[in-house]
Amino acid sequence: MCGIIAYSGQRKALPILVAGLRRLEYRGYDSAGIALHRRGRFATWRAAGKLSQLEARLPAQSGAKCGMGHTRWATHGEATDSNAHPHHSPDGRIAIIHNGIIENATALRGALQADGAVFNSETDSEILAHLVAMHPADSLRDSVRLALRQVQGTYGLVVMDASRPGELVAARNGSPVIIGVGEREMFITSDANAILTHTREVVHLEDGELATVQARIFSIATMDESMISRPPVTLDHSPEALSRDGYDHYMLKEIEEQPEAIARTLGGRLDRQFGTAHLGGLNLSARELRDIRRVRFLGCGSAYYAGISGANMIESLARLPAASEPAAEFRYRNPVIENDTLYIAVSQSGETFDTLAAIREVRSRGGRVLGICNVVGSSIAREVDGGVFMHVGPEISVASTKAFSGMLACFMLLALQLGRIRDISPQRGDELVEAIGELPGLIRNALGESPRIREIAARYHGASSAFYIGRTDAYPVALEGAQKLKEISYVHAEAYPASELKHGPLALIDPDTPTLVVLPDNDLLDKSLSSLQEIRARRGPVIAVTNSGREDIHSLADDVICSPPCHPLLHPLVMNVGLQLFAYHTAVLMGRDVDQPRNLAKSVTVE
């Protein structure tokens, strides 16, 4: 969740570090800091709050050509100047920045204090600086290795030694660390977006590895001192993809990008000749796919909600039992892992810690795990047995929009491929291929409702709570809609299956609490309208979200968010667009920080 950027090279480090921290802001943070290494000592600046608070304290310029910067999301200790990174050893010789959590921090701190150590922060991270300084060795990497042998927990770590100019040591266990390889310069970061303007050549550290990095060279070793040879790989997106392109917010840009993003997700994967889809990255033959007896999606937040929709698609088209589970809870309930179950881990960033932990639990018990994510080279992409990249492009806003849609598009393709192997006729396959191919145009039509949706949001943005309801495949749309509203507007929002409304939540309906009712044009429309009537009978305001042209919907609802008619398989993705826009416009009208909502981070890399 925190951000790391470090540099060693021929250029002045300070502007590179500040620009890198700017690129990392979207991940979420509450303090920031920079340490520069020059003439055998460190100069360090730290500040709680936004990066502008730190920039106000920085010098206009510095000749230092090596340094590191950090954005912190508070875990141990509040968001204060003293808790911000970098942290130093008592003698000032060692400086560190750290992502992750040291699980035995209390015991380590107690032992160090018993030996007379004095700490300047409440963080678990400062302990690492003390430990590295306590282990003098022939190399800084050896000092870091010896220190880390005492540590339990997760870390993405960068260390500098004042006596070793131009040298950085990085280490990884459960938190991403990436080396950027430039021309006579090197970078270390937790997120490749931070260095794209300088290089697209990167090397990913694996868990249990350490790297020594200098301006012209890097080397990698394991904790048992075995050397690793790993050539750089080239990233597949450009720095231009990270700009706002004139939009007020990244979130709006990413909502508007969805037609092109979904076209990339579908590109080359629909087989019109045989009425099916081909997801080559699954690494499973048709015979192996036929042997699957059930499917389990594992994800967190929006990825979990997307998985519910994906499970509906799998059951409908492939006639396989399917379900979605919160990855964070999965491994703690001693799950039954079956050989004929296909587990699918879902994550935008590919670095979500809880999802990674669920993957490792399944694999440790002999299960087979596929991944669906957006970031090539991410931890999940490297640890699963196969999978699918969404290819929706970088997503900068904390609230997921185009990546959520990309997940649903991938699930449609998977459901179609499994369905054609198991149950679907060629004729129905042709129909589904044709329908899925229309997605980009349908999304573009849905985006055309934005001005009307803003008018609706203006009527309700003063509400303190909202309900979202939907039946069957509309329920995960309601869940995601409520998630978006609460994330970026801070309005309390809850989602329920429409059939559950009368089993308790109806008690909370009142004239000040709007309910958004998701009403796809399907066989359950009349039943869903009954739920709408129950709300109206209690004088609750109703916003209908529908792709049906029935006049009674417009007469019964106070307002209507219209979605273009489409094949039922496409309902969740297409109808979700209107709810994304409703949340966005509500948050803007309330003056919220849309791209960086409070307390949240883009990539949750701690437990």
PDB file of N, CA, C and O in Angstrom, residues 478-541:
ATOM      1  N   ALA A 478     -25.435  -4.227  -7.905  1.00  0.00           N
ATOM      2  CA  ALA A 478     -25.807  -3.401  -6.746  1.00  0.00           C
ATOM      3  C   ALA A 478     -24.657  -3.320  -5.742  1.00  0.00           C
ATOM      4  O   ALA A 478     -24.364  -2.247  -5.192  1.00  0.00           O
ATOM      5  N   LEU A 479     -23.989  -4.442  -5.487  1.00  0.00           N
ATOM      6  CA  LEU A 479     -22.860  -4.447  -4.561  1.00  0.00           C
ATOM      7  C   LEU A 479     -21.760  -3.494  -5.023  1.00  0.00           C
ATOM      8  O   LEU A 479     -21.234  -2.699  -4.238  1.00  0.00           O
ATOM      9  N   GLU A 480     -21.405  -3.585  -6.288  1.00  0.00           N
ATOM     10  CA  GLU A 480     -20.341  -2.730  -6.813  1.00  0.00           C
ATOM     11  C   GLU A 480     -20.776  -1.268  -6.842  1.00  0.00           C
ATOM     12  O   GLU A 480     -19.978  -0.366  -6.575  1.00  0.00           O
ATOM     13  N   GLY A 481     -22.050  -1.015  -7.164  1.00  0.00           N
ATOM     14  CA  GLY A 481     -22.537   0.357  -7.152  1.00  0.00           C
ATOM     15  C   GLY A 481     -22.442   0.987  -5.775  1.00  0.00           C
ATOM     16  O   GLY A 481     -22.012   2.135  -5.617  1.00  0.00           O
ATOM     17  N   ALA A 482     -22.843   0.236  -4.747  1.00  0.00           N
ATOM     18  CA  ALA A 482     -22.747   0.736  -3.372  1.00  0.00           C
ATOM     19  C   ALA A 482     -21.293   0.944  -2.967  1.00  0.00           C
ATOM     20  O   ALA A 482     -20.953   1.920  -2.287  1.00  0.00           O
ATOM     21  N   GLN A 483     -20.429   0.028  -3.391  1.00  0.00           N
ATOM     22  CA  GLN A 483     -19.004   0.156  -3.081  1.00  0.00           C
ATOM     23  C   GLN A 483     -18.440   1.451  -3.644  1.00  0.00           C
ATOM     24  O   GLN A 483     -17.710   2.188  -2.975  1.00  0.00           O
ATOM     25  N   LYS A 484     -18.773   1.756  -4.894  1.00  0.00           N
ATOM     26  CA  LYS A 484     -18.248   2.965  -5.517  1.00  0.00           C
ATOM     27  C   LYS A 484     -18.736   4.211  -4.796  1.00  0.00           C
ATOM     28  O   LYS A 484     -17.976   5.152  -4.574  1.00  0.00           O
ATOM     29  N   LEU A 485     -20.023   4.242  -4.445  1.00  0.00           N
ATOM     30  CA  LEU A 485     -20.555   5.427  -3.793  1.00  0.00           C
ATOM     31  C   LEU A 485     -19.878   5.659  -2.445  1.00  0.00           C
ATOM     32  O   LEU A 485     -19.461   6.784  -2.128  1.00  0.00           O
ATOM     33  N   LYS A 486     -19.748   4.610  -1.645  1.00  0.00           N
ATOM     34  CA  LYS A 486     -19.157   4.790  -0.319  1.00  0.00           C
ATOM     35  C   LYS A 486     -17.668   5.118  -0.416  1.00  0.00           C
ATOM     36  O   LYS A 486     -17.146   5.901   0.380  1.00  0.00           O
ATOM     37  N   GLU A 487     -16.964   4.524  -1.382  1.00  0.00           N
ATOM     38  CA  GLU A 487     -15.524   4.751  -1.515  1.00  0.00           C
ATOM     39  C   GLU A 487     -15.188   6.212  -1.769  1.00  0.00           C
ATOM     40  O   GLU A 487     -14.258   6.753  -1.167  1.00  0.00           O
ATOM     41  N   ILE A 488     -15.885   6.829  -2.695  1.00  0.00           N
ATOM     42  CA  ILE A 488     -15.429   8.142  -3.155  1.00  0.00           C
ATOM     43  C   ILE A 488     -16.277   9.311  -2.660  1.00  0.00           C
ATOM     44  O   ILE A 488     -15.820  10.456  -2.702  1.00  0.00           O
ATOM     45  N   SER A 489     -17.516   9.045  -2.186  1.00  0.00           N
ATOM     46  CA  SER A 489     -18.335  10.142  -1.677  1.00  0.00           C
ATOM     47  C   SER A 489     -18.443  10.129  -0.164  1.00  0.00           C
ATOM     48  O   SER A 489     -18.848  11.115   0.446  1.00  0.00           O
ATOM     49  N   TYR A 490     -18.098   8.980   0.467  1.00  0.00           N
ATOM     50  CA  TYR A 490     -18.213   8.749   1.908  1.00  0.00           C
ATOM     51  C   TYR A 490     -19.670   8.709   2.365  1.00  0.00           C
ATOM     52  O   TYR A 490     -19.952   8.861   3.558  1.00  0.00           O
ATOM     53  N   VAL A 491     -20.587   8.524   1.432  1.00  0.00           N
ATOM     54  CA  VAL A 491     -21.993   8.317   1.775  1.00  0.00           C
ATOM     55  C   VAL A 491     -22.172   6.855   2.169  1.00  0.00           C
ATOM     56  O   VAL A 491     -21.739   5.950   1.448  1.00  0.00           O
ATOM     57  N   HIS A 492     -22.815   6.615   3.298  1.00  0.00           N
ATOM     58  CA  HIS A 492     -23.079   5.240   3.715  1.00  0.00           C
ATOM     59  C   HIS A 492     -23.988   4.566   2.687  1.00  0.00           C
ATOM     60  O   HIS A 492     -25.066   5.078   2.366  1.00  0.00           O
ATOM     61  N   ALA A 493     -23.563   3.442   2.159  1.00  0.00           N
ATOM     62  CA  ALA A 493     -24.352   2.737   1.145  1.00  0.00           C
ATOM     63  C   ALA A 493     -24.267   1.244   1.389  1.00  0.00           C
ATOM     64  O   ALA A 493     -23.192   0.713   1.676  1.00  0.00           O
ATOM     65  N   GLU A 494     -25.416   0.578   1.269  1.00  0.00           N
ATOM     66  CA  GLU A 494     -25.480  -0.870   1.446  1.00  0.00           C
ATOM     67  C   GLU A 494     -26.221  -1.491   0.276  1.00  0.00           C
ATOM     68  O   GLU A 494     -27.128  -0.885  -0.290  1.00  0.00           O
ATOM     69  N   ALA A 495     -25.810  -2.701  -0.067  1.00  0.00           N
ATOM     70  CA  ALA A 495     -26.473  -3.430  -1.146  1.00  0.00           C
ATOM     71  C   ALA A 495     -27.074  -4.722  -0.609  1.00  0.00           C
ATOM     72  O   ALA A 495     -26.488  -5.377   0.264  1.00  0.00           O
ATOM     73  N   TYR A 496     -28.251  -5.077  -1.143  1.00  0.00           N
ATOM     74  CA  TYR A 496     -28.940  -6.296  -0.736  1.00  0.00           C
ATOM     75  C   TYR A 496     -29.529  -6.978  -1.968  1.00  0.00           C
ATOM     76  O   TYR A 496     -29.892  -6.311  -2.946  1.00  0.00           O
ATOM     77  N   PRO A 497     -29.661  -8.301  -1.932  1.00  0.00           N
ATOM     78  CA  PRO A 497     -30.537  -8.935  -2.925  1.00  0.00           C
ATOM     79  C   PRO A 497     -31.938  -8.354  -2.762  1.00  0.00           C
ATOM     80  O   PRO A 497     -32.415  -8.169  -1.638  1.00  0.00           O
ATOM     81  N   ALA A 498     -32.598  -8.053  -3.866  1.00  0.00           N
ATOM     82  CA  ALA A 498     -33.925  -7.438  -3.774  1.00  0.00           C
ATOM     83  C   ALA A 498     -34.888  -8.296  -2.958  1.00  0.00           C
ATOM     84  O   ALA A 498     -35.748  -7.769  -2.233  1.00  0.00           O
ATOM     85  N   SER A 499     -34.742  -9.604  -3.022  1.00  0.00           N
ATOM     86  CA  SER A 499     -35.638 -10.498  -2.283  1.00  0.00           C
ATOM     87  C   SER A 499     -35.433 -10.404  -0.775  1.00  0.00           C
ATOM     88  O   SER A 499     -36.312 -10.801  -0.001  1.00  0.00           O
ATOM     89  N   GLU A 500     -34.281  -9.879  -0.330  1.00  0.00           N
ATOM     90  CA  GLU A 500     -33.980  -9.773   1.097  1.00  0.00           C
ATOM     91  C   GLU A 500     -34.482  -8.470   1.709  1.00  0.00           C
ATOM     92  O   GLU A 500     -34.410  -8.296   2.933  1.00  0.00           O
ATOM     93  N   LEU A 501     -34.952  -7.561   0.882  1.00  0.00           N
ATOM     94  CA  LEU A 501     -35.341  -6.246   1.380  1.00  0.00           C
ATOM     95  C   LEU A 501     -36.375  -6.353   2.494  1.00  0.00           C
ATOM     96  O   LEU A 501     -36.285  -5.669   3.518  1.00  0.00           O
ATOM     97  N   LYS A 502     -37.344  -7.229   2.308  1.00  0.00           N
ATOM     98  CA  LYS A 502     -38.435  -7.337   3.282  1.00  0.00           C
ATOM     99  C   LYS A 502     -38.044  -8.138   4.521  1.00  0.00           C
ATOM    100  O   LYS A 502     -38.834  -8.243   5.464  1.00  0.00           O
ATOM    101  N   HIS A 503     -36.843  -8.699   4.535  1.00  0.00           N
ATOM    102  CA  HIS A 503     -36.403  -9.498   5.678  1.00  0.00           C
ATOM    103  C   HIS A 503     -35.521  -8.683   6.626  1.00  0.00           C
ATOM    104  O   HIS A 503     -34.585  -9.224   7.217  1.00  0.00           O
ATOM    105  N   GLY A 504     -35.792  -7.408   6.738  1.00  0.00           N
ATOM    106  CA  GLY A 504     -35.045  -6.575   7.687  1.00  0.00           C
ATOM    107  C   GLY A 504     -34.728  -5.178   7.197  1.00  0.00           C
ATOM    108  O   GLY A 504     -35.108  -4.188   7.833  1.00  0.00           O
ATOM    109  N   PRO A 505     -34.022  -5.031   6.081  1.00  0.00           N
ATOM    110  CA  PRO A 505     -33.608  -3.692   5.642  1.00  0.00           C
ATOM    111  C   PRO A 505     -34.750  -2.719   5.389  1.00  0.00           C
ATOM    112  O   PRO A 505     -34.559  -1.501   5.467  1.00  0.00           O
ATOM    113  N   LEU A 506     -35.937  -3.235   5.092  1.00  0.00           N
ATOM    114  CA  LEU A 506     -37.075  -2.365   4.810  1.00  0.00           C
ATOM    115  C   LEU A 506     -37.376  -1.431   5.990  1.00  0.00           C
ATOM    116  O   LEU A 506     -37.961  -0.354   5.801  1.00  0.00           O
ATOM    117  N   ALA A 507     -36.949  -1.814   7.178  1.00  0.00           N
ATOM    118  CA  ALA A 507     -37.173  -0.972   8.361  1.00  0.00           C
ATOM    119  C   ALA A 507     -36.458   0.364   8.253  1.00  0.00           C
ATOM    120  O   ALA A 507     -36.826   1.334   8.928  1.00  0.00           O
ATOM    121  N   LEU A 508     -35.427   0.447   7.421  1.00  0.00           N
ATOM    122  CA  LEU A 508     -34.623   1.662   7.308  1.00  0.00           C
ATOM    123  C   LEU A 508     -35.061   2.574   6.167  1.00  0.00           C
ATOM    124  O   LEU A 508     -34.496   3.646   5.981  1.00  0.00           O
ATOM    125  N   ILE A 509     -36.037   2.153   5.395  1.00  0.00           N
ATOM    126  CA  ILE A 509     -36.518   2.981   4.293  1.00  0.00           C
ATOM    127  C   ILE A 509     -37.267   4.200   4.847  1.00  0.00           C
ATOM    128  O   ILE A 509     -38.125   4.068   5.704  1.00  0.00           O
ATOM    129  N   ASP A 510     -36.909   5.381   4.364  1.00  0.00           N
ATOM    130  CA  ASP A 510     -37.609   6.601   4.754  1.00  0.00           C
ATOM    131  C   ASP A 510     -37.480   7.621   3.624  1.00  0.00           C
ATOM    132  O   ASP A 510     -36.749   7.394   2.657  1.00  0.00           O
ATOM    133  N   PRO A 511     -38.161   8.758   3.714  1.00  0.00           N
ATOM    134  CA  PRO A 511     -38.149   9.726   2.607  1.00  0.00           C
ATOM    135  C   PRO A 511     -36.785  10.332   2.309  1.00  0.00           C
ATOM    136  O   PRO A 511     -36.607  10.946   1.247  1.00  0.00           O
ATOM    137  N   ASP A 512     -35.837  10.191   3.225  1.00  0.00           N
ATOM    138  CA  ASP A 512     -34.512  10.790   3.017  1.00  0.00           C
ATOM    139  C   ASP A 512     -33.471   9.793   2.530  1.00  0.00           C
ATOM    140  O   ASP A 512     -32.306  10.151   2.367  1.00  0.00           O
ATOM    141  N   THR A 513     -33.867   8.542   2.316  1.00  0.00           N
ATOM    142  CA  THR A 513     -32.910   7.495   1.935  1.00  0.00           C
ATOM    143  C   THR A 513     -33.263   6.944   0.558  1.00  0.00           C
ATOM    144  O   THR A 513     -34.201   6.149   0.420  1.00  0.00           O
ATOM    145  N   PRO A 514     -32.518   7.334  -0.483  1.00  0.00           N
ATOM    146  CA  PRO A 514     -32.817   6.821  -1.820  1.00  0.00           C
ATOM    147  C   PRO A 514     -32.392   5.361  -1.970  1.00  0.00           C
ATOM    148  O   PRO A 514     -31.426   4.912  -1.336  1.00  0.00           O
ATOM    149  N   THR A 515     -33.112   4.640  -2.783  1.00  0.00           N
ATOM    150  CA  THR A 515     -32.751   3.269  -3.132  1.00  0.00           C
ATOM    151  C   THR A 515     -32.553   3.192  -4.642  1.00  0.00           C
ATOM    152  O   THR A 515     -33.421   3.591  -5.406  1.00  0.00           O
ATOM    153  N   LEU A 516     -31.399   2.682  -5.046  1.00  0.00           N
ATOM    154  CA  LEU A 516     -31.135   2.445  -6.460  1.00  0.00           C
ATOM    155  C   LEU A 516     -31.479   0.995  -6.761  1.00  0.00           C
ATOM    156  O   LEU A 516     -30.869   0.075  -6.186  1.00  0.00           O
ATOM    157  N   VAL A 517     -32.469   0.802  -7.610  1.00  0.00           N
ATOM    158  CA  VAL A 517     -32.980  -0.525  -7.931  1.00  0.00           C
ATOM    159  C   VAL A 517     -32.477  -0.914  -9.311  1.00  0.00           C
ATOM    160  O   VAL A 517     -32.785  -0.248 -10.302  1.00  0.00           O
ATOM    161  N   VAL A 518     -31.691  -1.975  -9.376  1.00  0.00           N
ATOM    162  CA  VAL A 518     -31.130  -2.428 -10.652  1.00  0.00           C
ATOM    163  C   VAL A 518     -32.151  -3.356 -11.309  1.00  0.00           C
ATOM    164  O   VAL A 518     -32.465  -4.424 -10.773  1.00  0.00           O
ATOM    165  N   LEU A 519     -32.641  -2.946 -12.472  1.00  0.00           N
ATOM    166  CA  LEU A 519     -33.769  -3.629 -13.117  1.00  0.00           C
ATOM    167  C   LEU A 519     -33.408  -4.039 -14.551  1.00  0.00           C
ATOM    168  O   LEU A 519     -33.825  -3.392 -15.519  1.00  0.00           O
ATOM    169  N   PRO A 520     -32.648  -5.112 -14.722  1.00  0.00           N
ATOM    170  CA  PRO A 520     -32.396  -5.582 -16.093  1.00  0.00           C
ATOM    171  C   PRO A 520     -33.676  -6.130 -16.713  1.00  0.00           C
ATOM    172  O   PRO A 520     -34.575  -6.610 -16.008  1.00  0.00           O
ATOM    173  N   ASP A 521     -33.734  -6.056 -18.014  1.00  0.00           N
ATOM    174  CA  ASP A 521     -34.912  -6.530 -18.744  1.00  0.00           C
ATOM    175  C   ASP A 521     -34.817  -8.045 -18.896  1.00  0.00           C
ATOM    176  O   ASP A 521     -34.318  -8.567 -19.891  1.00  0.00           O
ATOM    177  N   ASN A 522     -35.293  -8.764 -17.886  1.00  0.00           N
ATOM    178  CA  ASN A 522     -35.238 -10.226 -17.918  1.00  0.00           C
ATOM    179  C   ASN A 522     -36.516 -10.803 -17.310  1.00  0.00           C
ATOM    180  O   ASN A 522     -37.463 -10.071 -16.994  1.00  0.00           O
ATOM    181  N   ASP A 523     -36.533 -12.103 -17.101  1.00  0.00           N
ATOM    182  CA  ASP A 523     -37.746 -12.779 -16.622  1.00  0.00           C
ATOM    183  C   ASP A 523     -38.129 -12.382 -15.198  1.00  0.00           C
ATOM    184  O   ASP A 523     -39.256 -12.645 -14.770  1.00  0.00           O
ATOM    185  N   LEU A 524     -37.197 -11.769 -14.455  1.00  0.00           N
ATOM    186  CA  LEU A 524     -37.472 -11.400 -13.071  1.00  0.00           C
ATOM    187  C   LEU A 524     -37.865  -9.941 -12.923  1.00  0.00           C
ATOM    188  O   LEU A 524     -37.955  -9.439 -11.791  1.00  0.00           O
ATOM    189  N   LEU A 525     -38.094  -9.263 -14.029  1.00  0.00           N
ATOM    190  CA  LEU A 525     -38.377  -7.837 -13.958  1.00  0.00           C
ATOM    191  C   LEU A 525     -39.612  -7.547 -13.111  1.00  0.00           C
ATOM    192  O   LEU A 525     -39.618  -6.632 -12.277  1.00  0.00           O
ATOM    193  N   ASP A 526     -40.678  -8.313 -13.299  1.00  0.00           N
ATOM    194  CA  ASP A 526     -41.898  -8.053 -12.533  1.00  0.00           C
ATOM    195  C   ASP A 526     -41.679  -8.262 -11.034  1.00  0.00           C
ATOM    196  O   ASP A 526     -42.209  -7.518 -10.204  1.00  0.00           O
ATOM    197  N   LYS A 527     -40.914  -9.300 -10.674  1.00  0.00           N
ATOM    198  CA  LYS A 527     -40.625  -9.523  -9.259  1.00  0.00           C
ATOM    199  C   LYS A 527     -39.819  -8.360  -8.683  1.00  0.00           C
ATOM    200  O   LYS A 527     -40.037  -7.930  -7.544  1.00  0.00           O
ATOM    201  N   SER A 528     -38.869  -7.856  -9.461  1.00  0.00           N
ATOM    202  CA  SER A 528     -38.063  -6.730  -8.998  1.00  0.00           C
ATOM    203  C   SER A 528     -38.917  -5.478  -8.847  1.00  0.00           C
ATOM    204  O   SER A 528     -38.702  -4.668  -7.929  1.00  0.00           O
ATOM    205  N   LEU A 529     -39.878  -5.313  -9.736  1.00  0.00           N
ATOM    206  CA  LEU A 529     -40.787  -4.170  -9.616  1.00  0.00           C
ATOM    207  C   LEU A 529     -41.622  -4.253  -8.340  1.00  0.00           C
ATOM    208  O   LEU A 529     -42.014  -3.225  -7.771  1.00  0.00           O
ATOM    209  N   SER A 530     -41.896  -5.462  -7.865  1.00  0.00           N
ATOM    210  CA  SER A 530     -42.607  -5.610  -6.597  1.00  0.00           C
ATOM    211  C   SER A 530     -41.781  -5.024  -5.449  1.00  0.00           C
ATOM    212  O   SER A 530     -42.331  -4.374  -4.539  1.00  0.00           O
ATOM    213  N   SER A 531     -40.476  -5.230  -5.489  1.00  0.00           N
ATOM    214  CA  SER A 531     -39.598  -4.644  -4.463  1.00  0.00           C
ATOM    215  C   SER A 531     -39.626  -3.127  -4.555  1.00  0.00           C
ATOM    216  O   SER A 531     -39.621  -2.422  -3.535  1.00  0.00           O
ATOM    217  N   LEU A 532     -39.638  -2.613  -5.776  1.00  0.00           N
ATOM    218  CA  LEU A 532     -39.727  -1.173  -5.964  1.00  0.00           C
ATOM    219  C   LEU A 532     -41.017  -0.630  -5.337  1.00  0.00           C
ATOM    220  O   LEU A 532     -41.021   0.421  -4.676  1.00  0.00           O
ATOM    221  N   GLN A 533     -42.110  -1.362  -5.533  1.00  0.00           N
ATOM    222  CA  GLN A 533     -43.392  -0.946  -4.965  1.00  0.00           C
ATOM    223  C   GLN A 533     -43.339  -0.928  -3.437  1.00  0.00           C
ATOM    224  O   GLN A 533     -43.931  -0.047  -2.790  1.00  0.00           O
ATOM    225  N   GLU A 534     -42.656  -1.893  -2.844  1.00  0.00           N
ATOM    226  CA  GLU A 534     -42.533  -1.936  -1.391  1.00  0.00           C
ATOM    227  C   GLU A 534     -41.830  -0.681  -0.866  1.00  0.00           C
ATOM    228  O   GLU A 534     -42.170  -0.155   0.204  1.00  0.00           O
ATOM    229  N   ILE A 535     -40.837  -0.217  -1.596  1.00  0.00           N
ATOM    230  CA  ILE A 535     -40.114   0.989  -1.192  1.00  0.00           C
ATOM    231  C   ILE A 535     -41.008   2.215  -1.335  1.00  0.00           C
ATOM    232  O   ILE A 535     -41.091   3.058  -0.430  1.00  0.00           O
ATOM    233  N   ARG A 536     -41.699   2.302  -2.469  1.00  0.00           N
ATOM    234  CA  ARG A 536     -42.576   3.443  -2.699  1.00  0.00           C
ATOM    235  C   ARG A 536     -43.697   3.514  -1.652  1.00  0.00           C
ATOM    236  O   ARG A 536     -44.085   4.603  -1.216  1.00  0.00           O
ATOM    237  N   ALA A 537     -44.186   2.360  -1.223  1.00  0.00           N
ATOM    238  CA  ALA A 537     -45.251   2.336  -0.218  1.00  0.00           C
ATOM    239  C   ALA A 537     -44.792   2.922   1.108  1.00  0.00           C
ATOM    240  O   ALA A 537     -45.630   3.340   1.928  1.00  0.00           O
ATOM    241  N   ARG A 538     -43.499   2.972   1.332  1.00  0.00           N
ATOM    242  CA  ARG A 538     -42.927   3.533   2.561  1.00  0.00           C
ATOM    243  C   ARG A 538     -42.292   4.892   2.297  1.00  0.00           C
ATOM    244  O   ARG A 538     -41.451   5.348   3.055  1.00  0.00           O
ATOM    245  N   ARG A 539     -42.666   5.507   1.186  1.00  0.00           N
ATOM    246  CA  ARG A 539     -42.255   6.852   0.786  1.00  0.00           C
ATOM    247  C   ARG A 539     -40.753   6.986   0.591  1.00  0.00           C
ATOM    248  O   ARG A 539     -40.173   8.042   0.795  1.00  0.00           O
ATOM    249  N   GLY A 540     -40.106   5.881   0.229  1.00  0.00           N
ATOM    250  CA  GLY A 540     -38.685   5.946  -0.073  1.00  0.00           C
ATOM    251  C   GLY A 540     -38.457   6.382  -1.510  1.00  0.00           C
ATOM    252  O   GLY A 540     -39.093   5.854  -2.429  1.00  0.00           O
ATOM    253  N   PRO A 541     -37.536   7.328  -1.761  1.00  0.00           N
ATOM    254  CA  PRO A 541     -37.217   7.728  -3.138  1.00  0.00           C
ATOM    255  C   PRO A 541     -36.563   6.563  -3.891  1.00  0.00           C
ATOM    256  O   PRO A 541     -35.757   5.814  -3.321  1.00  0.00           O
TER     257      PRO A 541
END
